[in-house]
Coordinates of C-alpha atoms and ligand atoms in Angstrom, one line a residue:
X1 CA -11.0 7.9 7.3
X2 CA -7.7 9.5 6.7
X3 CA -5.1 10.4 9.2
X4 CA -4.7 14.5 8.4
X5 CA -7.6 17.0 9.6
X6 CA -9.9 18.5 7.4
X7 CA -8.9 22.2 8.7
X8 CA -5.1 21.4 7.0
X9 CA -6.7 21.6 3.6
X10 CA -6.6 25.3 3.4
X11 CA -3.1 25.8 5.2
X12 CA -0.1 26.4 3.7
X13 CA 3.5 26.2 4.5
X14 CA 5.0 29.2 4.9
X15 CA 6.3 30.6 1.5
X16 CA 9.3 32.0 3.3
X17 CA 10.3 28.9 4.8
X18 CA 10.1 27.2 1.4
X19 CA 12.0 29.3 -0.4
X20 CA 14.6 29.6 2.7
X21 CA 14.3 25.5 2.9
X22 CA 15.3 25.4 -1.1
X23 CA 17.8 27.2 -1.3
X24 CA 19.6 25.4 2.1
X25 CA 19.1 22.7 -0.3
X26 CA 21.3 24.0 -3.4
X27 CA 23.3 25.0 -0.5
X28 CA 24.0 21.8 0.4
X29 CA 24.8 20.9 -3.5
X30 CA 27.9 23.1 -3.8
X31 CA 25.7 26.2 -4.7
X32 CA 26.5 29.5 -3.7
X33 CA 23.1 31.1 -2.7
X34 CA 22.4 34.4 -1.5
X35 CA 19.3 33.7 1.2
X36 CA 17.3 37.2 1.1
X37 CA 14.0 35.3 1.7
X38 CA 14.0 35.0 5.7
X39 CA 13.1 38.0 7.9
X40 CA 16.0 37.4 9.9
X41 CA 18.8 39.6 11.3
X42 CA 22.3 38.9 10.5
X43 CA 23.7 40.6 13.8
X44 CA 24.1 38.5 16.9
X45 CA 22.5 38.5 20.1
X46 CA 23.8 41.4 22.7
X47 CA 26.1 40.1 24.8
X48 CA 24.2 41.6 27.4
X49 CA 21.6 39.4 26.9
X50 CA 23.6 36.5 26.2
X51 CA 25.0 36.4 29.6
X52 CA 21.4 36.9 31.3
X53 CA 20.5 33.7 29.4
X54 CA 23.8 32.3 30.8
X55 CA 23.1 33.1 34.4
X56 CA 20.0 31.7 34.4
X57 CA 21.2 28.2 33.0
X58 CA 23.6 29.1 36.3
X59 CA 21.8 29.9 38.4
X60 CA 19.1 27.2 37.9
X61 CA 16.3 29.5 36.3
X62 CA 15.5 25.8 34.4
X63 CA 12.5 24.4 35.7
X64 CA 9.0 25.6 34.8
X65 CA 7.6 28.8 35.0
X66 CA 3.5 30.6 34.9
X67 CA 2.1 30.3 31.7
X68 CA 2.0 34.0 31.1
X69 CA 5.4 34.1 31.5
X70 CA 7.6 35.1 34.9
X71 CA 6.8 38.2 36.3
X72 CA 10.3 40.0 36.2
X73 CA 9.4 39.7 32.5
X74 CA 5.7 40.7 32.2
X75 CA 7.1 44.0 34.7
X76 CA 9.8 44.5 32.1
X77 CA 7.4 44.6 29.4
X78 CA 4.8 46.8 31.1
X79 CA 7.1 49.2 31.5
X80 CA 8.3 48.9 27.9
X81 CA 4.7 49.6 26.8
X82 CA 4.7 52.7 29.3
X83 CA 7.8 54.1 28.6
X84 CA 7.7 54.2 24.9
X85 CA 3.7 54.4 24.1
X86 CA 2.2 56.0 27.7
X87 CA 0.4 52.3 27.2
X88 CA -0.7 51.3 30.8
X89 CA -0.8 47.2 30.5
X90 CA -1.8 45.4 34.3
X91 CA 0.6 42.5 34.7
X92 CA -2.5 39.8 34.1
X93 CA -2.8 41.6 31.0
X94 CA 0.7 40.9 29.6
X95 CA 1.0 37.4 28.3
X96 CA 4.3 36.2 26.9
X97 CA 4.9 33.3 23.8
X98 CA 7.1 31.3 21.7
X99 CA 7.5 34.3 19.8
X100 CA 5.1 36.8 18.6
X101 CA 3.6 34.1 15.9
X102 CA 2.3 31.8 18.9
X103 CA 1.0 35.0 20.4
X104 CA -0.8 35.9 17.2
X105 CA -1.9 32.3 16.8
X106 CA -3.3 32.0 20.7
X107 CA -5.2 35.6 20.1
X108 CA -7.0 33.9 17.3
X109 CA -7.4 30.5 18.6
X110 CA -9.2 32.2 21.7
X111 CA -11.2 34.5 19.5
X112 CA -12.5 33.0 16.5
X113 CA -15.5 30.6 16.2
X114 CA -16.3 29.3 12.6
X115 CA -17.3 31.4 10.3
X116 CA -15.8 34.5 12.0
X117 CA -14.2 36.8 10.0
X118 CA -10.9 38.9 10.2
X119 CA -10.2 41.5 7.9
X120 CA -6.3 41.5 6.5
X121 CA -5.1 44.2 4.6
X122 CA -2.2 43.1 1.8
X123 CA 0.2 42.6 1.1
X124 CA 0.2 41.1 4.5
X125 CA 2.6 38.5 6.3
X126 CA 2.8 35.3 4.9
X127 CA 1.3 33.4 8.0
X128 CA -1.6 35.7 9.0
X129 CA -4.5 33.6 6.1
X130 CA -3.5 30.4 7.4
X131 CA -2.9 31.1 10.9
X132 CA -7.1 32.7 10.8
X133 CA -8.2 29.4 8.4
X134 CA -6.1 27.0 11.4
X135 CA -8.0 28.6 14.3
X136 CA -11.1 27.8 12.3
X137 CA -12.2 31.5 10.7
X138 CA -12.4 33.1 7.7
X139 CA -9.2 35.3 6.4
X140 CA -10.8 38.1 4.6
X141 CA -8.2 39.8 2.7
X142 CA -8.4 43.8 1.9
X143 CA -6.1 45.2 -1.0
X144 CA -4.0 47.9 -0.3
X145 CA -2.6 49.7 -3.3
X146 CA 1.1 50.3 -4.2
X147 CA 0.0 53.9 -5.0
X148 CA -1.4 54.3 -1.4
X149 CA 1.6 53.4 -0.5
X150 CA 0.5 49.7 0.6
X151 CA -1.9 50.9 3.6
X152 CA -5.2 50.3 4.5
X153 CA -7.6 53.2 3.4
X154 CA -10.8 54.4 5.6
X155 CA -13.4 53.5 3.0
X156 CA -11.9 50.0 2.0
X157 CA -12.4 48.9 5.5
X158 CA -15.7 50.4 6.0
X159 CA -16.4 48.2 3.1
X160 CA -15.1 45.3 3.9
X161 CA -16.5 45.3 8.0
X162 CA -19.6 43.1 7.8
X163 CA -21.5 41.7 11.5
X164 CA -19.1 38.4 11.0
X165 CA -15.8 40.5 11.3
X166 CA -13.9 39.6 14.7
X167 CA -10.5 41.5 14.1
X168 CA -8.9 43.6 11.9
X169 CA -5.2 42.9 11.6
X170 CA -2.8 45.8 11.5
X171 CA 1.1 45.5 10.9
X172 CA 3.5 48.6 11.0
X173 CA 5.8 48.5 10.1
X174 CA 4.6 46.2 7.8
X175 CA 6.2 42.5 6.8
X176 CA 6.4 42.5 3.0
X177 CA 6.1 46.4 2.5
X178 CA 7.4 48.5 4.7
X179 CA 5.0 50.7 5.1
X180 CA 4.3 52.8 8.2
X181 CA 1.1 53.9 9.7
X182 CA 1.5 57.5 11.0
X183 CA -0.8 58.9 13.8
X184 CA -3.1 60.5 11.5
X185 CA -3.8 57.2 9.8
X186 CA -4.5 55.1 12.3
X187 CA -7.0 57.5 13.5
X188 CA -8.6 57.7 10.4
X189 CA -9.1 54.3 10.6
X190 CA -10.3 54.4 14.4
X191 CA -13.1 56.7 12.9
X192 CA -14.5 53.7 10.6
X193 CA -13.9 51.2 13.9
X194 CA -15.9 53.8 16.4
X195 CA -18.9 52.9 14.1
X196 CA -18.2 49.2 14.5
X197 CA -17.8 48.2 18.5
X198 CA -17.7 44.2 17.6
X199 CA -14.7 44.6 15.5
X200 CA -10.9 44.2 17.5
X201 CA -7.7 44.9 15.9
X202 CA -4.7 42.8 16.5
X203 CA -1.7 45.5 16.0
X204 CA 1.0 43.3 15.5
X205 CA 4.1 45.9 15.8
X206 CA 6.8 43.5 15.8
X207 CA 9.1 45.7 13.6
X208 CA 7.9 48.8 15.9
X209 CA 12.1 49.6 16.3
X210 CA 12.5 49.6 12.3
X211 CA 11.1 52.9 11.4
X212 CA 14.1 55.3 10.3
X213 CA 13.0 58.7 11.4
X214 CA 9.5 57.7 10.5
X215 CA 7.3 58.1 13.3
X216 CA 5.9 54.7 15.2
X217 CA 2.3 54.5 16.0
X218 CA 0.0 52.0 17.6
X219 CA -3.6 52.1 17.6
X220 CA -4.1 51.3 21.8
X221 CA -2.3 54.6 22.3
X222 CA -3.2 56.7 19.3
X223 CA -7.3 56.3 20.3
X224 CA -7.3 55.7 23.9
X225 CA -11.1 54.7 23.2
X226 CA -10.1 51.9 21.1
X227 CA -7.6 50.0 24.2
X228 CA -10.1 48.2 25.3
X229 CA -10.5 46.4 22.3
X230 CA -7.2 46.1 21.1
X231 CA -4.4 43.3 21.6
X232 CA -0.8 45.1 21.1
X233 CA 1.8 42.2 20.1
X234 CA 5.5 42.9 20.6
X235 CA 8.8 41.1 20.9
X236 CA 12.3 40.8 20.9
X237 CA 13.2 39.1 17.7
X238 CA 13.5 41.6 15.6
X239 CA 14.8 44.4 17.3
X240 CA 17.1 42.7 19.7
X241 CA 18.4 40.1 16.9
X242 CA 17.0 37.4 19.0
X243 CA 14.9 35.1 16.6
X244 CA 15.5 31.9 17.9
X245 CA 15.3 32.4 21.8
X246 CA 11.5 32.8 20.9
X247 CA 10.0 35.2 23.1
X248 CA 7.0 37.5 21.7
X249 CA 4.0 39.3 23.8
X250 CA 1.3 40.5 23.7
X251 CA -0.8 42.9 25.8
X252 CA -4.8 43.6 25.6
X253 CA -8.3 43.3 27.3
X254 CA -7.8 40.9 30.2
X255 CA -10.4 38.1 29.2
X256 CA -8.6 37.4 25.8
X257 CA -6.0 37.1 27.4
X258 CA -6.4 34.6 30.2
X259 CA -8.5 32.8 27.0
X260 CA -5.0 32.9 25.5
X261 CA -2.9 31.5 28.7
X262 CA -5.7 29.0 28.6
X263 CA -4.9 27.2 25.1
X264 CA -1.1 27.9 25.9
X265 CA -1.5 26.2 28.9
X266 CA -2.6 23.1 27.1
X267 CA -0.3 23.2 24.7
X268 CA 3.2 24.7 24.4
X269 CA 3.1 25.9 28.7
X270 CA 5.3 28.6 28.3
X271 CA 8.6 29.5 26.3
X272 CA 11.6 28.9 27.5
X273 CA 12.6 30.1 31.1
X274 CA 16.3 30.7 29.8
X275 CA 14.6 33.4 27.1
X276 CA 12.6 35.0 29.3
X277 CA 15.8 35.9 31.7
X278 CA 17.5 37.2 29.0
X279 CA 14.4 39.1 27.5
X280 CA 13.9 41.0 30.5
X281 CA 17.8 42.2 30.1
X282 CA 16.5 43.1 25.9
X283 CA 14.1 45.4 27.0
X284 CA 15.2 47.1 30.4
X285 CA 18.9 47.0 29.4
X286 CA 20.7 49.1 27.6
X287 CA 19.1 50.0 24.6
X288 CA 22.1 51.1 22.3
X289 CA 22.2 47.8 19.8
X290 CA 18.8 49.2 18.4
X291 CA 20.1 52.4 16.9
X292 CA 22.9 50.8 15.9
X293 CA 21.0 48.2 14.0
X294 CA 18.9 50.5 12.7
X295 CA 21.7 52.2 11.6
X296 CA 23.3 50.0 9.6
X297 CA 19.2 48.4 7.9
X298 CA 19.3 52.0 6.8
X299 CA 22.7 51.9 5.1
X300 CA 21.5 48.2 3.5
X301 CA 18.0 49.8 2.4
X302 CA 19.3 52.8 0.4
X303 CA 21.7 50.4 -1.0
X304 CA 18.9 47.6 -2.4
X305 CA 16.6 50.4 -3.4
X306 CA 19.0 52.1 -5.3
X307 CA 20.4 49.2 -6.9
X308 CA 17.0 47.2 -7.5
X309 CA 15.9 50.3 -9.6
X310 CA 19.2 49.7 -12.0
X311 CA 17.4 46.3 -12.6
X312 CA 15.5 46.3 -16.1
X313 CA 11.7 45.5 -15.4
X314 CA 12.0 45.9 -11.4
X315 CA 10.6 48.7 -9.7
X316 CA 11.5 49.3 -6.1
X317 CA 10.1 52.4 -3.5
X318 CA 11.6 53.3 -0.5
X319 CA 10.3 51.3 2.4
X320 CA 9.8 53.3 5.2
X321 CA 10.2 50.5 8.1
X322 CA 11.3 47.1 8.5
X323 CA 13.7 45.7 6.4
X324 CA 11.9 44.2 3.5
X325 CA 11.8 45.9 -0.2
X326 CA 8.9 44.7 -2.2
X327 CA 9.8 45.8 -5.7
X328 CA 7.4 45.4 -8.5
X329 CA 8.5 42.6 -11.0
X330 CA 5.5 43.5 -13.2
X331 CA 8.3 44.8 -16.1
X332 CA 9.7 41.7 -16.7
X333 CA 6.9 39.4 -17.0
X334 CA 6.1 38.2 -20.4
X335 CA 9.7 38.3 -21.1
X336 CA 11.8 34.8 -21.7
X337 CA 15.0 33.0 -19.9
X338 CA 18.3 32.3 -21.7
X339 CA 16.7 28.9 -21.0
X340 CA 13.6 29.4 -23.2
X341 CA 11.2 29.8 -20.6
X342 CA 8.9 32.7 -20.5
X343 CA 8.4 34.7 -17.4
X344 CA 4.4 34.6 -16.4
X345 CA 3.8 35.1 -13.0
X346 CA 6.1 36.6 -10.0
X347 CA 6.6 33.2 -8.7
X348 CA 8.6 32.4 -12.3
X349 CA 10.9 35.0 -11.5
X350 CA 11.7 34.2 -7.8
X351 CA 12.3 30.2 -9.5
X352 CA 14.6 32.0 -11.9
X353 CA 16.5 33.7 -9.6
X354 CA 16.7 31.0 -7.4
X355 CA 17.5 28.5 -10.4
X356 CA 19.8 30.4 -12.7
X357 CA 21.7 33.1 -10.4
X358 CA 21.5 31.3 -6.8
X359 CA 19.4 34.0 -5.2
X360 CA 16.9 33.5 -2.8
X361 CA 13.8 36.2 -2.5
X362 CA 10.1 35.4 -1.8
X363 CA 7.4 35.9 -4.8
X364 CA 4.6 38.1 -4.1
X365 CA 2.0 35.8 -4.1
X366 CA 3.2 34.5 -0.7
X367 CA 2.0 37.8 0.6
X368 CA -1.4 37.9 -1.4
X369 CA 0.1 40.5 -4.3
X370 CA 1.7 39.8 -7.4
X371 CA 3.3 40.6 -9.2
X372 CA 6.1 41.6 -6.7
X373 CA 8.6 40.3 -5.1
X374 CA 10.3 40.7 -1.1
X375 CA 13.6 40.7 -0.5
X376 CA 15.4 40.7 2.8
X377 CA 18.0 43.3 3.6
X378 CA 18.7 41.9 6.9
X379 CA 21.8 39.5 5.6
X380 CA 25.4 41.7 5.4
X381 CA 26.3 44.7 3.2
X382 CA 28.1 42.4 1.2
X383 CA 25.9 39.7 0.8
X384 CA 23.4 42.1 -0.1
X385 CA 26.1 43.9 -3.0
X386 CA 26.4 40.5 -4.6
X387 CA 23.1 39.5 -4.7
X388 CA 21.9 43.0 -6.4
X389 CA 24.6 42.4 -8.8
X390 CA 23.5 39.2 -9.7
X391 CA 19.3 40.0 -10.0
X392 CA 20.9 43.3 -12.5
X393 CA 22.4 40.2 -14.2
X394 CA 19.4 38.4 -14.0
X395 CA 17.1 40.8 -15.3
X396 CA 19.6 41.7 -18.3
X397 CA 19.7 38.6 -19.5
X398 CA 15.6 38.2 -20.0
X399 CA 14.6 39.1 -23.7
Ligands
PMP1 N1 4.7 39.3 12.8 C1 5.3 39.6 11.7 C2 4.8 40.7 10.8 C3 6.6 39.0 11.3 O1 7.2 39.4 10.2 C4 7.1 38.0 12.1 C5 8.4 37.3 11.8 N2 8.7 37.1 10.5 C6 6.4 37.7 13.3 C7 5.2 38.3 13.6 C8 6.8 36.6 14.2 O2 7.9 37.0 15.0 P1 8.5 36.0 16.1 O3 9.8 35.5 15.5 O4 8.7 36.8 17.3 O5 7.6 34.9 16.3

């Protein structure tokens, strides 16, 4: 018998954490690496919100609290989901996690018996396959082409829905791409799910804040028909540069989610009662930080796009959301290093950017497409100036 479980043999790690683990590792050698491979924002925490965590150490908001998460919190988010989507959530159908990954995780850990299907469209998030195989289902993955400008079209999910498919898991803005479902889209797709009542969709909108004059949609409120079998996860890491207080939700049909407090009441409980004080100042406070952060993602996108398309054999669009760009590398493969070593796959080049110019960026194939690869443009103006620089470099010096 040996110690690790069967269902670890499909899993894993995180290709993101990898690369970010790597290059904290030539870090600590003396090396001077750029880190564009973690999803993270470089701003800090509103103040705002950093003294509502403060109080609550204060005032003694430390002890335990109901595994959905407090109720100041769960009223802050409904009215979040009403204010901004006309989404009507009852407070027992408002759960809150260790971020939106445990909320993801619990959804499919309720849902998914073995053998159960969900269908995700790619380039998708790194954690979405193994998060499905861990819960015991079946990832099915759906390719989205770069010409359609990485989304999911109509026919390729009628094709892909068979009477084992649970969920379909939607992301917009979407974590590699970048690309953002409109209203007209989503209902397109809601056509193909009308025809389909056992399928759910998981609309994972954690970068719902990141859309730059684009136009946010989510599928709960888009077809009102269609709430009933939707989960809607949210949080505030993203748009209220809050990563590591961990706080995600999630808000859906009310049997998933008690299924969901269930399995996080036998496992993590709840997150911590000092996030959730200050995530109820993130989302009813003042809400100014989010255009200015938005603001400035812009500034860093036009920047990277323009200067990744200066790189010979990179290709880069203009994402729409987020703060990712996913630029082809397909125009430098075949070629070779100054060290010798030719260039086959897009995981080659991220090593040789990594390796030979100290950059960090995450190949493709962590997101189930090659050859690309996603960089960050969360870090600073300037980190993000240098690190362009030195990919040009990088690429010029192929042959
Ligand atoms: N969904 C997507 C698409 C993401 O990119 C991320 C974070 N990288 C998450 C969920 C998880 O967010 P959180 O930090 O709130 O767990």
């Amino acid at each position: 018998m040996t110690l690790l479980a069967e269902r670890l043999r499909t899993v894993r790690p995180s290709e993101t954490k990898a690369m970010t683990a790597r290059s904290a590792e030539l870090r600590d050698q003396g090396v001077d690496v750029i880190t564009l491979s973690q999803g993270e924002p470089d701003f800090d925490t509103p103040a705002a919100v950093c003294e509502a965590g403060i109080r609550a150490i204060r005032d003694g908001r430390t002890k335990y609290t109901a595994v959905a998460g407090i109720r100041p919190l769960r009223q802050a988010i409904r009215e979040s989901f009403a204010r901004d989507h006309g989404l009507d959530y009852g407070l027992d159908q408002i759960t809150v996690g260790c971020g939106a990954k445990q909320v993801v995780f619990n959804a499919l850990f309720a849902s998914l018996d073995p053998g159960d299907e969900v269908m995700i469209p790619t380039p998708c998030w790194v954690s979405y396959p193994d998060m499905v195989a861990l819960a015991g289902g079946k990832p099915v993955l759906v390719a989205c082409d770069e010409l359609d400008g990485f989304k999911l079209r109509p026919e390729a999910l009628e094709a892909a829905v068979t009477p084992r498919t649970k969920w379909l898991m939607l992301n917009s803005p979407c974590n590699p791409t970048g690309a953002v479902y409109d209203r007209d889209e989503l209902l397109a797709l809601a056509e193909v799910l009308r025809r389909h009542a056992h399928v759910y969709v998981l609309s994972d909108d954690i970068n719902e804040k990141l859309t730059y004059g684009n136009d946010f949609a989510t599928m709960a409120a888009v077809a009102p028909d269609l709430y009933e079998r939707t989960l809607t996860v949210n949080g505030v890491s993203k748009a209220d540069a809050m990563t590591g207080w961990r706080v995600g939700y999630g808000a859906g049909p009310l049997a998933l989610i008690k299924a969901m407090n269930l399995i996080q009441g036998q496992t993590s409980s709840h997150t911590s009662s000092i996030s959730q004080y200050a995530a109820i100042e993130a989302l009813s406070g003042g809400r100014d930080h989010i255009d200015e952060f938005a603001r400035a993602f812009r500034e860093r996108r036009d920047l990277m796009v323009g200067k990744l398309n200066q790189a010979a054999g990179l290709s880069c669009r203009v994402p729409k959301g987020a703060f990712y760009v996913f630029p082809s590398c397909a125009g430098v493969l075949g070629k070779r290093t100054p060290g010798g070593k030719v260039i086959e796959t897009d995981t080659d080049f991220a090593m040789y950017l990594l390796d030979a110019f100290a950059v960090a960026a995450v190949p493709g194939s962590g997101f189930m497409a090659s050859p690309y690869i996603r960089i960050s443009y969360a870090p600073s103006l300037e980190d993000l100036t240098r690190a362009c620089d030195r990919i040009i470099a990088a690429c010029a010096a192929l042959s």
